[in-house]
Amino acid sequence: MLARSCLTLLLCCTSTLAAAKEPAQVAAAQGPVARPLAARNVEPANQPGLISPGKEPDIVPPDYKRDWQSEQRFLQAGTGVSWALAGLGTIGFAVPLGMLNRCNQASDRGAMIDCSQERRTAGIMAPILGVLTIAALVPAVMFTRRLVQHDNKKPGKRQRAALGVNTGGLVLNF
């Protein structure tokens, strides 16, 4: 039963991530023949009236923007699924321990309660959901880090100089 539940959960996560990745793969499968040629035409920038004085021209290719957005959706889905699993694991880990704590407090007060079912449930569920929580935290942190780095590489975003510290000393990144 546990193995079937784990496989179902894994299949659900995999299909969610695959659905987030599909649009880029479909566009790549169509190839350049399916795209209209009019989208590839570029008008010369030296003609008057094409570029407004306060606005910069968009020089990022549409293919690059589409690929960036596809990767953005994939990373957002992976981040959301991973953090949701980590949250569910944390809640599922805390609930059996709370049941066990309530039972222990009642028996400390002198009540005659049979806590064998609660102890059995906590003994089985707490380790399983604890491992799920730890296993979900690793990809959650990795997806979050990749998403932040990916956001910094947004097409058309102005990059600015940054001063940092590296193993060799100070580093100036442009």
mmCIF file of N, CA and C in Angstrom, residues 9 11 18 32 36 41 46 64 66 77 79 82 87 105 108 113 128 141 147 153 157 163-164:
data_model
loop_
_atom_site.group_PDB
_atom_site.id
_atom_site.type_symbol
_atom_site.label_atom_id
_atom_site.label_comp_id
_atom_site.label_asym_id
_atom_site.label_seq_id
_atom_site.Cartn_x
_atom_site.Cartn_y
_atom_site.Cartn_z
ATOM 1 N N LEU A 9 2.348 9.168 -6.032
ATOM 2 C CA LEU A 9 2.843 10.511 -5.749
ATOM 3 C C LEU A 9 3.977 10.887 -6.700
ATOM 4 N N LEU A 11 4.510 9.648 -9.736
ATOM 5 C CA LEU A 11 3.923 9.811 -11.061
ATOM 6 C C LEU A 11 3.224 11.159 -11.185
ATOM 7 N N ALA A 18 6.379 17.516 -16.220
ATOM 8 C CA ALA A 18 6.384 17.322 -17.668
ATOM 9 C C ALA A 18 5.382 18.247 -18.347
ATOM 10 N N PRO A 32 11.705 25.379 -37.585
ATOM 11 C CA PRO A 32 11.604 26.719 -38.153
ATOM 12 C C PRO A 32 10.618 26.811 -39.313
ATOM 13 N N PRO A 36 6.078 31.479 -38.962
ATOM 14 C CA PRO A 36 5.908 32.361 -40.116
ATOM 15 C C PRO A 36 7.188 33.154 -40.380
ATOM 16 N N ASN A 41 11.464 38.865 -39.996
ATOM 17 C CA ASN A 41 11.879 40.107 -40.639
ATOM 18 C C ASN A 41 12.213 41.154 -39.592
ATOM 19 N N ASN A 46 17.608 52.566 -38.408
ATOM 20 C CA ASN A 46 17.976 53.937 -38.749
ATOM 21 C C ASN A 46 16.833 54.723 -39.382
ATOM 22 N N TYR A 64 14.572 32.891 -27.925
ATOM 23 C CA TYR A 64 15.230 32.940 -26.622
ATOM 24 C C TYR A 64 14.214 33.265 -25.532
ATOM 25 N N ARG A 66 10.972 32.621 -25.588
ATOM 26 C CA ARG A 66 10.092 31.470 -25.429
ATOM 27 C C ARG A 66 10.792 30.363 -24.624
ATOM 28 N N ALA A 77 7.050 25.212 -11.435
ATOM 29 C CA ALA A 77 6.296 24.002 -11.099
ATOM 30 C C ALA A 77 7.103 23.104 -10.166
ATOM 31 N N THR A 79 9.493 24.006 -8.131
ATOM 32 C CA THR A 79 9.593 24.655 -6.822
ATOM 33 C C THR A 79 8.299 24.485 -6.043
ATOM 34 N N SER A 82 7.772 20.760 -4.942
ATOM 35 C CA SER A 82 8.720 20.365 -3.889
ATOM 36 C C SER A 82 8.373 20.988 -2.546
ATOM 37 N N GLY A 87 5.881 20.725 2.855
ATOM 38 C CA GLY A 87 4.863 21.188 3.799
ATOM 39 C C GLY A 87 3.940 20.068 4.246
ATOM 40 N N GLN A 105 0.019 12.756 27.694
ATOM 41 C CA GLN A 105 -0.419 13.705 28.718
ATOM 42 C C GLN A 105 -1.627 13.163 29.483
ATOM 43 N N ASP A 108 -0.430 10.558 31.860
ATOM 44 C CA ASP A 108 0.300 11.177 32.971
ATOM 45 C C ASP A 108 -0.659 11.726 34.024
ATOM 46 N N ILE A 113 -6.389 5.141 29.468
ATOM 47 C CA ILE A 113 -6.686 5.200 28.035
ATOM 48 C C ILE A 113 -5.800 4.188 27.324
ATOM 49 N N ILE A 128 8.091 7.754 8.289
ATOM 50 C CA ILE A 128 7.864 7.817 6.844
ATOM 51 C C ILE A 128 7.713 9.270 6.392
ATOM 52 N N VAL A 141 14.986 23.243 -2.186
ATOM 53 C CA VAL A 141 16.063 24.231 -2.097
ATOM 54 C C VAL A 141 16.776 24.359 -3.443
ATOM 55 N N LEU A 147 15.677 28.779 -9.667
ATOM 56 C CA LEU A 147 14.683 29.773 -10.080
ATOM 57 C C LEU A 147 15.197 31.190 -9.861
ATOM 58 N N LYS A 153 18.622 36.057 -15.117
ATOM 59 C CA LYS A 153 19.012 35.994 -16.527
ATOM 60 C C LYS A 153 17.836 36.286 -17.460
ATOM 61 N N LYS A 157 16.558 42.111 -19.431
ATOM 62 C CA LYS A 157 16.843 42.710 -18.122
ATOM 63 C C LYS A 157 18.248 43.298 -18.161
ATOM 64 N N LEU A 163 30.000 43.766 -7.168
ATOM 65 C CA LEU A 163 31.257 43.498 -6.498
ATOM 66 C C LEU A 163 31.029 42.367 -5.510
ATOM 67 N N GLY A 164 31.889 41.345 -5.556
ATOM 68 C CA GLY A 164 31.728 40.204 -4.670
ATOM 69 C C GLY A 164 33.059 39.708 -4.164
#
